[in-house]
Short mmCIF file of C-alpha atoms and ligand atoms in Angstrom, two decimals:
data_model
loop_
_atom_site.label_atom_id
_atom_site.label_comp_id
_atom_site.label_asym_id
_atom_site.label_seq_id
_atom_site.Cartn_x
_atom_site.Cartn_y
_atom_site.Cartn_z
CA UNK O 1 -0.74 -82.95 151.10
CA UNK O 2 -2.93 -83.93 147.87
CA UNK O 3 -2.68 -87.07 146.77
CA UNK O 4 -0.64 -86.29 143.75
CA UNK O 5 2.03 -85.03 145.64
CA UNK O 6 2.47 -88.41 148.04
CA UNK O 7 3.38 -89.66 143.84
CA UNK O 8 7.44 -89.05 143.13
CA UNK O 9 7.16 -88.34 140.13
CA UNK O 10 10.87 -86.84 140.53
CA UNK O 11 12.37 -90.01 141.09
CA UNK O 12 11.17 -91.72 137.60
CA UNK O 13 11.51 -88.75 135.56
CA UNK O 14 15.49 -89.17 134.34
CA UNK O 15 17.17 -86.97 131.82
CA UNK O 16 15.48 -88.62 128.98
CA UNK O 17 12.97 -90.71 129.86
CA UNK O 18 10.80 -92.15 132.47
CA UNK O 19 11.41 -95.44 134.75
CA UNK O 20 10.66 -97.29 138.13
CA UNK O 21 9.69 -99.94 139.68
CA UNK O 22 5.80 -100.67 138.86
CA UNK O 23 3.65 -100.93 141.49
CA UNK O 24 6.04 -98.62 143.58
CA UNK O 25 6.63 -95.50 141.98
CA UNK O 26 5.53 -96.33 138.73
CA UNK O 27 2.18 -97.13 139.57
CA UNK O 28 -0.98 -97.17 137.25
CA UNK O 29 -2.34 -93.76 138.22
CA UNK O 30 1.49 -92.31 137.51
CA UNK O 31 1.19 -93.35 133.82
CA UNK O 32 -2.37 -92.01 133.64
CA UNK O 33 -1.02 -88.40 134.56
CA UNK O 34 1.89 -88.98 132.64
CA UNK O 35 -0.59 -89.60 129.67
CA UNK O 36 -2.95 -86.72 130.25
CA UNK O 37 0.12 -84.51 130.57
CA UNK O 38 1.52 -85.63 127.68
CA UNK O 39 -2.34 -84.61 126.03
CA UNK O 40 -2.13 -81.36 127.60
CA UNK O 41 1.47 -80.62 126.55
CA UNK O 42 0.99 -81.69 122.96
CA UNK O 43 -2.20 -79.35 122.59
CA UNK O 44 -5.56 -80.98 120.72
CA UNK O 45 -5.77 -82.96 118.24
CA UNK O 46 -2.39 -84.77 117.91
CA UNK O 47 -2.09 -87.82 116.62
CA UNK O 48 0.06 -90.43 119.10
CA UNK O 49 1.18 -93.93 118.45
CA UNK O 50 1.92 -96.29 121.97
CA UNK O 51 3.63 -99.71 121.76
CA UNK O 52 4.93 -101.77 124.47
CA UNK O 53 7.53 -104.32 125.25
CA UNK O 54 7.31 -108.09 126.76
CA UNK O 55 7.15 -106.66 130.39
CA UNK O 56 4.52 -108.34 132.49
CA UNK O 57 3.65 -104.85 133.67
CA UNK O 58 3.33 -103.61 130.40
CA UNK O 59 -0.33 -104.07 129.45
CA UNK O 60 -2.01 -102.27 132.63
CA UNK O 61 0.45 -99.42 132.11
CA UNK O 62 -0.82 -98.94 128.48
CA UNK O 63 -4.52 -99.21 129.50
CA UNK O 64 -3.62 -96.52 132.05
CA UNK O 65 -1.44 -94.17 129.85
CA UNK O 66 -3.95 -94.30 127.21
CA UNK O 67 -6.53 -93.46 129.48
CA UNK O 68 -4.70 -90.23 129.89
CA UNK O 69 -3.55 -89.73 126.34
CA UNK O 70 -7.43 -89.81 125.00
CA UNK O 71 -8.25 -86.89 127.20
CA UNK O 72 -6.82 -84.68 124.12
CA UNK O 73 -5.19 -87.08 121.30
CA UNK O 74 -6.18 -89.48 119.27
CA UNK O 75 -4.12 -92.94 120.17
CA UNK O 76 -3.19 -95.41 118.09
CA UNK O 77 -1.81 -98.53 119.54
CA UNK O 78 0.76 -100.47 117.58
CA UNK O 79 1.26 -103.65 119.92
CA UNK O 80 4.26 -105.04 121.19
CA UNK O 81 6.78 -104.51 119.14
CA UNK O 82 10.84 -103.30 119.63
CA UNK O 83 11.56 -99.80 120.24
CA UNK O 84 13.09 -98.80 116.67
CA UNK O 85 9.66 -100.37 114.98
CA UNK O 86 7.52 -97.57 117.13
CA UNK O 87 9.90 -94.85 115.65
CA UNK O 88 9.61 -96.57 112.53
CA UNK O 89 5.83 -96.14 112.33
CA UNK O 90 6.10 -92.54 113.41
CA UNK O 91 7.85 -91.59 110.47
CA UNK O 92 5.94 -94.24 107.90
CA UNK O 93 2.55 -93.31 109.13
CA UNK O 94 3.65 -90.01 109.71
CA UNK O 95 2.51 -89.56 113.01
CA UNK O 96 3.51 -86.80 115.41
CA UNK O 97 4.24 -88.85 118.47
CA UNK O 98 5.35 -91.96 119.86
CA UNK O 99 5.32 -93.62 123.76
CA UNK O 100 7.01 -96.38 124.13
CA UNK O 101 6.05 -98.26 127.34
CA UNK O 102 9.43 -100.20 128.01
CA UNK O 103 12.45 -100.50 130.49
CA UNK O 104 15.34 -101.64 128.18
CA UNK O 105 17.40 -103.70 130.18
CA UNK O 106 16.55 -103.84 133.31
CA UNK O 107 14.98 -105.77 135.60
CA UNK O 108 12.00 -107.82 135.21
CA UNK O 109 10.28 -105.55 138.09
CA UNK O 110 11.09 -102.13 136.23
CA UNK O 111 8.91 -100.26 133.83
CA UNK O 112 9.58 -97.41 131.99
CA UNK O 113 8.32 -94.85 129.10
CA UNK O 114 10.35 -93.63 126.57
CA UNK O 115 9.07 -90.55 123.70
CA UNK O 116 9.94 -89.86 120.41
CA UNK O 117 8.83 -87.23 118.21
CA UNK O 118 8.77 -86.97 113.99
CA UNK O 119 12.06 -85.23 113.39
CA UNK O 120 13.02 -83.90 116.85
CA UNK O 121 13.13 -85.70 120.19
CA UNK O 122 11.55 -84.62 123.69
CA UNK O 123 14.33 -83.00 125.78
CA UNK O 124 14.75 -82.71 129.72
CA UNK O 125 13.08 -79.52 130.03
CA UNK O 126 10.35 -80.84 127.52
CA UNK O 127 9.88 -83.67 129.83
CA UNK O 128 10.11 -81.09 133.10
CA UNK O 129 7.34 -79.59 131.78
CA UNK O 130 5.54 -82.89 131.16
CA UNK O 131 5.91 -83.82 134.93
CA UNK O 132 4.93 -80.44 136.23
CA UNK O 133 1.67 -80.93 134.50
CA UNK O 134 1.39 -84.76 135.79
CA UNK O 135 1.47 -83.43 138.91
CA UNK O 136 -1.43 -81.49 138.61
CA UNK O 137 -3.42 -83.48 136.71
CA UNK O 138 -7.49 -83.51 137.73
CA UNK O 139 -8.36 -87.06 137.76
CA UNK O 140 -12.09 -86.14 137.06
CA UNK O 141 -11.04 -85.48 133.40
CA UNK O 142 -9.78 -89.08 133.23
CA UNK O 143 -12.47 -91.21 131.47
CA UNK O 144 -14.18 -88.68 130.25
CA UNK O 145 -12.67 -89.26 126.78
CA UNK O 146 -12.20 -86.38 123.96
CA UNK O 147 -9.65 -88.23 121.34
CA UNK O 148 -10.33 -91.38 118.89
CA UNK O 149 -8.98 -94.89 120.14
CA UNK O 150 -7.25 -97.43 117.44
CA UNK O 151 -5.05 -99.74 116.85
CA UNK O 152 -2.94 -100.43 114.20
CA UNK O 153 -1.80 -104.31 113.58
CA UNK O 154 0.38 -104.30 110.73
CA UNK O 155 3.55 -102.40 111.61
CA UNK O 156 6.12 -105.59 111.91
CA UNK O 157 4.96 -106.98 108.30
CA UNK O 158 5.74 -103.18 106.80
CA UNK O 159 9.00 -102.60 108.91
CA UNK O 160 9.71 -105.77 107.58
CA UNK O 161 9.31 -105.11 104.28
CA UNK O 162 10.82 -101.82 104.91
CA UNK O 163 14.09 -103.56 105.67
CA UNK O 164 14.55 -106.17 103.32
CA UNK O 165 14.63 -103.57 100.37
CA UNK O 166 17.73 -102.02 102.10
CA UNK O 167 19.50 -104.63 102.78
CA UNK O 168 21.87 -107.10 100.28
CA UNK O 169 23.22 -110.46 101.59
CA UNK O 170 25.74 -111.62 98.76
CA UNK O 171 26.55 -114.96 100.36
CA UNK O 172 24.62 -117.95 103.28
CA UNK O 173 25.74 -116.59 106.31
CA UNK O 174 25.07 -118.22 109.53
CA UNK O 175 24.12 -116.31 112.48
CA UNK O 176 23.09 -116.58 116.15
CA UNK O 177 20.80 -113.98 117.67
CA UNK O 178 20.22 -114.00 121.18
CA UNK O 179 16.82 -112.10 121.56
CA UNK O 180 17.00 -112.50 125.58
CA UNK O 181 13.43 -113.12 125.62
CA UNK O 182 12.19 -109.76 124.02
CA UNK O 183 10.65 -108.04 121.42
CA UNK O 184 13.62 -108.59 119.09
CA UNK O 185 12.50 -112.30 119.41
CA UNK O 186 9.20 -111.08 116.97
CA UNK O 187 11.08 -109.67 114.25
CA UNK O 188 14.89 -109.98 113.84
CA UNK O 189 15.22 -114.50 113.56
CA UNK O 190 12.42 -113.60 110.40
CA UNK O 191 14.02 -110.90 108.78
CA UNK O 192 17.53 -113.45 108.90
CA UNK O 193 15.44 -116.00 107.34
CA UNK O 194 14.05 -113.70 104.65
CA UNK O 195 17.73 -112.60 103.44
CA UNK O 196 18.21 -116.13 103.19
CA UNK O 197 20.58 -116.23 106.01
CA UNK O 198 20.71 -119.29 108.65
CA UNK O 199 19.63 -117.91 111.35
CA UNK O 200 20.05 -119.78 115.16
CA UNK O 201 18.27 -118.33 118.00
CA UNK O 202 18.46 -118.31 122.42
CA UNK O 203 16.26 -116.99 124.20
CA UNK O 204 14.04 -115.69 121.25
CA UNK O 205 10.36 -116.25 122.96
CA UNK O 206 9.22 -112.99 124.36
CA UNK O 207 8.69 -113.50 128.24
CA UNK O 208 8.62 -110.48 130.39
CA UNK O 209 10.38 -112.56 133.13
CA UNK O 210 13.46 -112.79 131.47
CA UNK O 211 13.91 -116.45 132.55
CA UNK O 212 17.33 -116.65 130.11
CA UNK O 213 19.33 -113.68 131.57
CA UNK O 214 18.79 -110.07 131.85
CA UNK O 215 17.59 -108.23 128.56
CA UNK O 216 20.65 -106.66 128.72
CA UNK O 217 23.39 -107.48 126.24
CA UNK O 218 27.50 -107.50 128.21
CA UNK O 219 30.19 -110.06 128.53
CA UNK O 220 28.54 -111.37 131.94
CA UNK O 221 25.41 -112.11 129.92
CA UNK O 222 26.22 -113.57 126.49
CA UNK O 223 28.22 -116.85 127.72
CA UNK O 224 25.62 -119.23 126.03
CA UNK O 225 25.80 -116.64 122.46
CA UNK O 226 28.93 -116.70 122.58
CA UNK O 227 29.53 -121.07 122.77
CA UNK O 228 26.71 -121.52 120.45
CA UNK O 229 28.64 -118.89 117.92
CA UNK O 230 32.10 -121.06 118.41
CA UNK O 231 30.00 -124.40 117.93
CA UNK O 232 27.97 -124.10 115.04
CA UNK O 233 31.15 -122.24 113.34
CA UNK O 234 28.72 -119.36 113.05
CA UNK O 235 29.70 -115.90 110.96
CA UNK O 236 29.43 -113.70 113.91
CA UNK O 237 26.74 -113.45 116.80
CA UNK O 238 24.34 -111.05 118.18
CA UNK O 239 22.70 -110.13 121.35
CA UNK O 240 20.11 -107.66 121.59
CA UNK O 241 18.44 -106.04 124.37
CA UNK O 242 14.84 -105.65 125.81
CA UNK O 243 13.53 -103.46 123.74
CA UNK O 244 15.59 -103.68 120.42
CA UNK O 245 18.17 -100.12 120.42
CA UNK O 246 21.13 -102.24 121.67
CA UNK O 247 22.98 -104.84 119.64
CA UNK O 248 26.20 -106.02 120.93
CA UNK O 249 28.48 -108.62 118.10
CA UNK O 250 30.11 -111.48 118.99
CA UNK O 251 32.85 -112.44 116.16
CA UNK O 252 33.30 -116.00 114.87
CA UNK O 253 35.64 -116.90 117.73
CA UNK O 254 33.12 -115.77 120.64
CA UNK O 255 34.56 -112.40 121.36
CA UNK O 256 32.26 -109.64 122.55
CA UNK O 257 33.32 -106.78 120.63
CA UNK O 258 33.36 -103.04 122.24
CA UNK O 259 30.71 -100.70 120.30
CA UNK O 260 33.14 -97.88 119.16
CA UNK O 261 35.23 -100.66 117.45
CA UNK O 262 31.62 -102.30 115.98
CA UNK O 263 30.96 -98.36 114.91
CA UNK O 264 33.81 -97.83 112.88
CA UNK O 265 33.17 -101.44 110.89
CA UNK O 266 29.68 -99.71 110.30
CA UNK O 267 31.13 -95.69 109.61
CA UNK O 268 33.98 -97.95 106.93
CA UNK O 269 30.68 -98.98 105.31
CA UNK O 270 29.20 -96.11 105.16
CA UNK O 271 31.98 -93.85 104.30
CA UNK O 272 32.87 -96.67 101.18
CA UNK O 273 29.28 -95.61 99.67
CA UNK O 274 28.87 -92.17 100.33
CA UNK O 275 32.66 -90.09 100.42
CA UNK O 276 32.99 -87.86 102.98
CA UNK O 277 30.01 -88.33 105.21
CA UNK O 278 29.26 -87.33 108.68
CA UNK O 279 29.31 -89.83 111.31
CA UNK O 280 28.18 -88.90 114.88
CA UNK O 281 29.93 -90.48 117.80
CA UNK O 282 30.23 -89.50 121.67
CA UNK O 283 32.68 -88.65 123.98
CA UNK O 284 33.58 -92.03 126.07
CA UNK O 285 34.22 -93.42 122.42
CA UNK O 286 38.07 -94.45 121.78
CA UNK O 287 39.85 -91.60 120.09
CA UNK O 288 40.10 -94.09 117.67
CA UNK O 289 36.76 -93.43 116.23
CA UNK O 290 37.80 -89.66 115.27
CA UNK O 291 41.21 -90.72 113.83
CA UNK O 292 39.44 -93.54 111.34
CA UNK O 293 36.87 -91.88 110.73
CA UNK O 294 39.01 -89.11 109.24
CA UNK O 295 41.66 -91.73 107.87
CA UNK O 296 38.50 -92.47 105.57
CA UNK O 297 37.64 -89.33 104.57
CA UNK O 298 34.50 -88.91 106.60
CA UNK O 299 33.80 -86.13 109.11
CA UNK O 300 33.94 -87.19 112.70
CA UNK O 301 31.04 -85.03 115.32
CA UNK O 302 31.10 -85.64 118.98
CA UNK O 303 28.01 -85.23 121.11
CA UNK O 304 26.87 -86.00 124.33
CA UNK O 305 26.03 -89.88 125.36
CA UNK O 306 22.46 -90.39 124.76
CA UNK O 307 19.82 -91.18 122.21
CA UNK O 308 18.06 -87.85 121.90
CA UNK O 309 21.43 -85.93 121.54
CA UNK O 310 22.69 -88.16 119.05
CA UNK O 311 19.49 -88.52 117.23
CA UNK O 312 19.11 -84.73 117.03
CA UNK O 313 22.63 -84.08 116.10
CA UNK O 314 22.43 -86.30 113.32
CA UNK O 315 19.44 -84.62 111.97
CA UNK O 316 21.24 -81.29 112.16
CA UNK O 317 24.23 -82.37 110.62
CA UNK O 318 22.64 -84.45 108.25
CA UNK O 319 25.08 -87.41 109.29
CA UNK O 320 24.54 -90.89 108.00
CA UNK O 321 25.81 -92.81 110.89
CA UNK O 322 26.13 -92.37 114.71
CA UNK O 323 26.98 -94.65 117.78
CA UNK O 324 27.92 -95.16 121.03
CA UNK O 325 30.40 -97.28 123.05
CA UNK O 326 27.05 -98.74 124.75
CA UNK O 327 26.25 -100.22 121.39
CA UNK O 328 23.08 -98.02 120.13
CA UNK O 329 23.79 -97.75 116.27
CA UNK O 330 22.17 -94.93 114.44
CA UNK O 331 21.59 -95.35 110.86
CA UNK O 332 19.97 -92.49 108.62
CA UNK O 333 17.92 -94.99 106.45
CA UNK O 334 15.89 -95.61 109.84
CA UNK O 335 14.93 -92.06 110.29
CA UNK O 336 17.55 -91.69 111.91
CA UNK O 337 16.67 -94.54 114.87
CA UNK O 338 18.86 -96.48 117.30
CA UNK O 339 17.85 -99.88 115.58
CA UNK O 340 19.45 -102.95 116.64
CA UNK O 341 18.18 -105.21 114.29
CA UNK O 342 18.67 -103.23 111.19
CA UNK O 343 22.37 -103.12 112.78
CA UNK O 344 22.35 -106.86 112.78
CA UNK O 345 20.88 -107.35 109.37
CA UNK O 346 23.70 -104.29 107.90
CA UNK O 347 26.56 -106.37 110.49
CA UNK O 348 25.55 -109.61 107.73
CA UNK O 349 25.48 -107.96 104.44
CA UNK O 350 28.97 -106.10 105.09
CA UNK O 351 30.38 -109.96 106.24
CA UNK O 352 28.44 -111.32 103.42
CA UNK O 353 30.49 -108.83 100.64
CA UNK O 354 33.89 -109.13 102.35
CA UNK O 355 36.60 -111.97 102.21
CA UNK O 356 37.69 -110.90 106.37
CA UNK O 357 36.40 -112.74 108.95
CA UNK O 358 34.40 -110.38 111.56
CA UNK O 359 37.28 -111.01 113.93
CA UNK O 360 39.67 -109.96 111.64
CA UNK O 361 38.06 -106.68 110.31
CA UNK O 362 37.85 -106.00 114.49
CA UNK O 363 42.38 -106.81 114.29
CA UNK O 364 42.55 -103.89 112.09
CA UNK O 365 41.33 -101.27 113.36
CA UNK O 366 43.35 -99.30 115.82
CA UNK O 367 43.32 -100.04 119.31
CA UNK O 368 44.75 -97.99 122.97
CA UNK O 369 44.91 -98.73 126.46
CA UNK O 370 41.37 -97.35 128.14
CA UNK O 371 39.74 -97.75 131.04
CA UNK O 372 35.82 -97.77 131.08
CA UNK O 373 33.29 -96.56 133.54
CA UNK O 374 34.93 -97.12 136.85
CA UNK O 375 32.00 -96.05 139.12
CA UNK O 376 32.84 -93.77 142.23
CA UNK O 377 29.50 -93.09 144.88
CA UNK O 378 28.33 -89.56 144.68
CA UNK O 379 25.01 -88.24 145.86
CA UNK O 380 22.28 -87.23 143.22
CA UNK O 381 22.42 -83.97 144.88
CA UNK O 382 26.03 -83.20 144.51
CA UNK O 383 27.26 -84.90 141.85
CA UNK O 384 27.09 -82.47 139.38
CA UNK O 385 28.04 -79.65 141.78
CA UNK O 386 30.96 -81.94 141.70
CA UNK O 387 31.54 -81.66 137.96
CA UNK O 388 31.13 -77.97 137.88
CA UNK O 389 34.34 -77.34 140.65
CA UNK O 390 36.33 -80.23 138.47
CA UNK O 391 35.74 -78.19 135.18
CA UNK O 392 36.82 -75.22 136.93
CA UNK O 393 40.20 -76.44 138.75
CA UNK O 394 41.15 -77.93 135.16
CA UNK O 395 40.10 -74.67 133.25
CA UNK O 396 42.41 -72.97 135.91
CA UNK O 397 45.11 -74.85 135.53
CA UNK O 398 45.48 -74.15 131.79
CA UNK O 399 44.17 -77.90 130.75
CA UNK O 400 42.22 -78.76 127.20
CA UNK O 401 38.64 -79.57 128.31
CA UNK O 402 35.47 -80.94 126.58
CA UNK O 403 32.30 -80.21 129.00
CA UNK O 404 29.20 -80.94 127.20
CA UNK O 405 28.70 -83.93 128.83
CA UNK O 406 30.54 -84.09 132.05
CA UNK O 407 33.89 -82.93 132.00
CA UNK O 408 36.60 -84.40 129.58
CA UNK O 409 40.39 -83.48 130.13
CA UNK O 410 41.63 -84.07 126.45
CA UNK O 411 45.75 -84.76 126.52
CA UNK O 412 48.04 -84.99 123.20
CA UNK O 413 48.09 -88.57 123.55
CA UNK O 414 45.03 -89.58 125.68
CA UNK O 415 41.72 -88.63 127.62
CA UNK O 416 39.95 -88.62 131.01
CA UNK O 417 35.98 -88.48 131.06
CA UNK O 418 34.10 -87.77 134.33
CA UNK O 419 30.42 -87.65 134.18
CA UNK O 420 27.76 -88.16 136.58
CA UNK O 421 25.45 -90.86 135.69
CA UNK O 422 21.75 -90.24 134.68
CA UNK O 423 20.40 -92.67 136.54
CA UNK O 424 22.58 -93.82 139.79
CA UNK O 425 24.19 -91.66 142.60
CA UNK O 426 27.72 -92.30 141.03
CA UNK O 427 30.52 -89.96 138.74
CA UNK O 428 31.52 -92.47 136.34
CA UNK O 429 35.67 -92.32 134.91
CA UNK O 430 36.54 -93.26 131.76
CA UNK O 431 40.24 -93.06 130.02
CA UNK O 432 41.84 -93.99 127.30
CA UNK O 433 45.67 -93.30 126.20
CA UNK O 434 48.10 -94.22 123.75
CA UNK O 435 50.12 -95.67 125.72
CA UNK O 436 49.51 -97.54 129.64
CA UNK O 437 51.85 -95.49 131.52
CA UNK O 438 49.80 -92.16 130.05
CA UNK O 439 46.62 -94.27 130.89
CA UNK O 440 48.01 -94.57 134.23
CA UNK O 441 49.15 -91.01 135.09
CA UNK O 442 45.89 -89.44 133.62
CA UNK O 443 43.70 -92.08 135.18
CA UNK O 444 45.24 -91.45 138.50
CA UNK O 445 45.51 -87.63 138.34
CA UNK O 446 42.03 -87.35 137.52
CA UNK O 447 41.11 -90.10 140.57
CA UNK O 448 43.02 -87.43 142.95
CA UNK O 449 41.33 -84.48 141.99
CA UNK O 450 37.74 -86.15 142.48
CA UNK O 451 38.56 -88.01 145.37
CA UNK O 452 39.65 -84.39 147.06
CA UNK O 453 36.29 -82.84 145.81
CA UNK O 454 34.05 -85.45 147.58
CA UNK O 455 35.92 -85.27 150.50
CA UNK O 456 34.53 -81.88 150.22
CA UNK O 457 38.08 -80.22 149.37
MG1 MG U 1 17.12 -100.35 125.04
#
């Protein structure tokens, strides 16, 4: 066995991006092969922008990936800076390629890479290829350097500016951002401050421990947002993630509120300016989404959950919004990008033009019973065997079903999604129905027919 082959590389490489636990099997050397893949893959001469987030790990894996990357590109390093900013200065500096160096919102211990492209995102069998080639990779040719080495300092100041052109606050709003102690931290409380907002932050010095709470924005994390919203009789609240694609609101009364009802306050905006546009959304969203969104005249597209499919299919379309349920908010006038604090900054000027309090735009919209993500064990290696004999008993039995993401059984009056996770060995079940003794039946029916599969029926 070589030593390249004692590396499992199969175990970080996930449908969309790359992530482990450095030091284990993320290790220095992986992100150097990852880089000089990535230089082989692209061909010569391409130009590449990294950045990185707060993670401790963070600088040796960019001194390692770039080691790899200069074997054939030219690398430009843009700092630490959130995830939407990097895709940002692919498209303003009109680069080829980006590498993000970041885990999101996990654990301190994790690592990650994420890629983005000008115009079209790296897909799984992109990425395949990528680790194929790490694999192989000749460590002679590492440090024996072909491309040109830079880096760029200025990309926050011109995002910033960037922004603050798009964005009109009509009124002194007062808002609480809870940065969680990550890149968000450099650039979101400033941009608040700019648009002449008051802006209260937690959390908002960038410490790749993550002393606060995880960088990861949910009810079980946003206790102290949500109190310091309610006490300062703040407008709304908002808690990003590690690395800046995730925002998740908290109205004026400390609710956390769901991302496919935050989407549709968002697609109302966006369909009261432009009549009739396309708004991408995905499948575990509520079925409310497709009904408003058509109430106001725009044109509803599903897609699978995901950045890169929602990205893409926005491009294609040539929609001017997307979401998800896990909060990643899309907007066209970022390229395009999943970016968390131009959500925040658009979440204050729509406040700032209406008379409705946050909480009370969230009453109107229309609301059903659901059930969300209810996880049940299946093993990597079966669980979308699993999916593929579900598909086909409900295709059999004459059912309605959606399966380009897992499999959805779509009912008059409700849904049931089952769809193996990316990351962990589990098929996660998601419902929603118009009323709770549809929820019930469909939630249970579909329960049944899984249960029977992993019991190998
Ligand atoms: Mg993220």
């Amino acid at each position: 066995m070589t030593a390249s082959e004692k590396l499992n590389f199969d175990s970080i490489f996930r449908a969309y991006d790359i992530r482990g636990v450095f030091g284990e099997d993320l290790t220095e050397e992986v992100a150097a092969r990852i880089g000089a893949a990535f230089a082989t893959f692209l061909g010569e001469d391409k130009e590449v922008l990294v950045a990185r987030d707060v993670r401790l790990s963070g600088e040796k894996l960019r001194k390692a990936l770039v080691s790899g990357l200069v074997t054939g590109c030219n690398v430009t390093d843009v700092g630490i800076v959130p995830t939407p900013l990097l895709y940002f200065a692919i498209n303003h500096l009109q680069k080829d390629v980006g590498i993000m160096i970041t885990a999101s919102h996990n654990p301190p211990e994790w690592n990650g890479i994420k890629t983005f492209r000008r115009k079209r995102c790296f897909y799984g069998k992109d990425m395949e290829k990528i680790k194929q080639i790490a694999k192989k990779v000749d460590l002679e040719r590492l440090g024996k350097k072909k491309g040109r080495l830079s880096s760029y300092k200025g990309i926050i100041q011109e995002y910033m500016n960037f922004v603050v052109d798009k964005i009109e606050i009509e009124r002194r709003l007062k808002v609480v951002a809870d940065t969680a102690n990550g890149t968000c931290g450099l650039v979101a409380p400033f941009l608040f401050k700019q648009l002449g907002c008051k802006i209260l932050t937690l959390n908002q010095n960038p410490d790749g421990t993550f002393p606060a709470h995880l960088p990861e924005p949910k009810e079980e994390t946003l206790g102290e947002l949500k109190n310091k919203v309610v006490k300062n009789k703040a407008d709304f609240g908002v808690g990003y993630d590690g690395d800046g694609d995730r925002a998740v609101f908290v109205d004026e009364k400390g609710n956390v509120i769901p991302g496919d009802l935050t989407l549709l306050v968002f697609a109302k905006d966006v369909l009261q300016k432009s009549k009739g546009a396309k708004i991408v959304y995905e499948l575990s969203c509520s079925m409310a989404v497709e009904e408003y969104v058509k109430e106001l005249g725009g044109i509803p597209i599903v897609e699978r959950v995901g950045h890169t499919f929602i990205m893409d299919k926005m491009i294609e379309e040539n929609a001017l919004f997307g979401g998800e349920k896990s909060s990643h908010f899309y907007f066209s006038e970022c390229y395009g990008a999943d970016d968390a604090i131009f959500a925040s900054l658009r979440m204050a000027e729509i406040l700032s033009k209406s008379d409705e309090k946050l909480s009370e735009m969230i009453d109107s919209l229309p609301k059903y019973p659901s059930i969300y993500e209810k996880n049940f064990e299946c093993p990597d290696n079966l669980k979308f065997a699993v999916i593929e004999k579900l598909r086909d008993r409900f295709k059999d039995s004459g059912l309605e079903v959606l399966d380009i993401d897992g499999v959805k059984l779509l009912d008059k009056d409700g849904w049931v999604l089952l769809r193996p996770s990316n990351t962990e060995p589990v098929i996660r079940v998601s419902a929603e129905a118009k009323t709770e003794e549809k929820l019930k039946n469909l939630y249970e029916f579909a329960k049944k027919e899984l249960k029977h599969l992993l019991k190998g029926g």
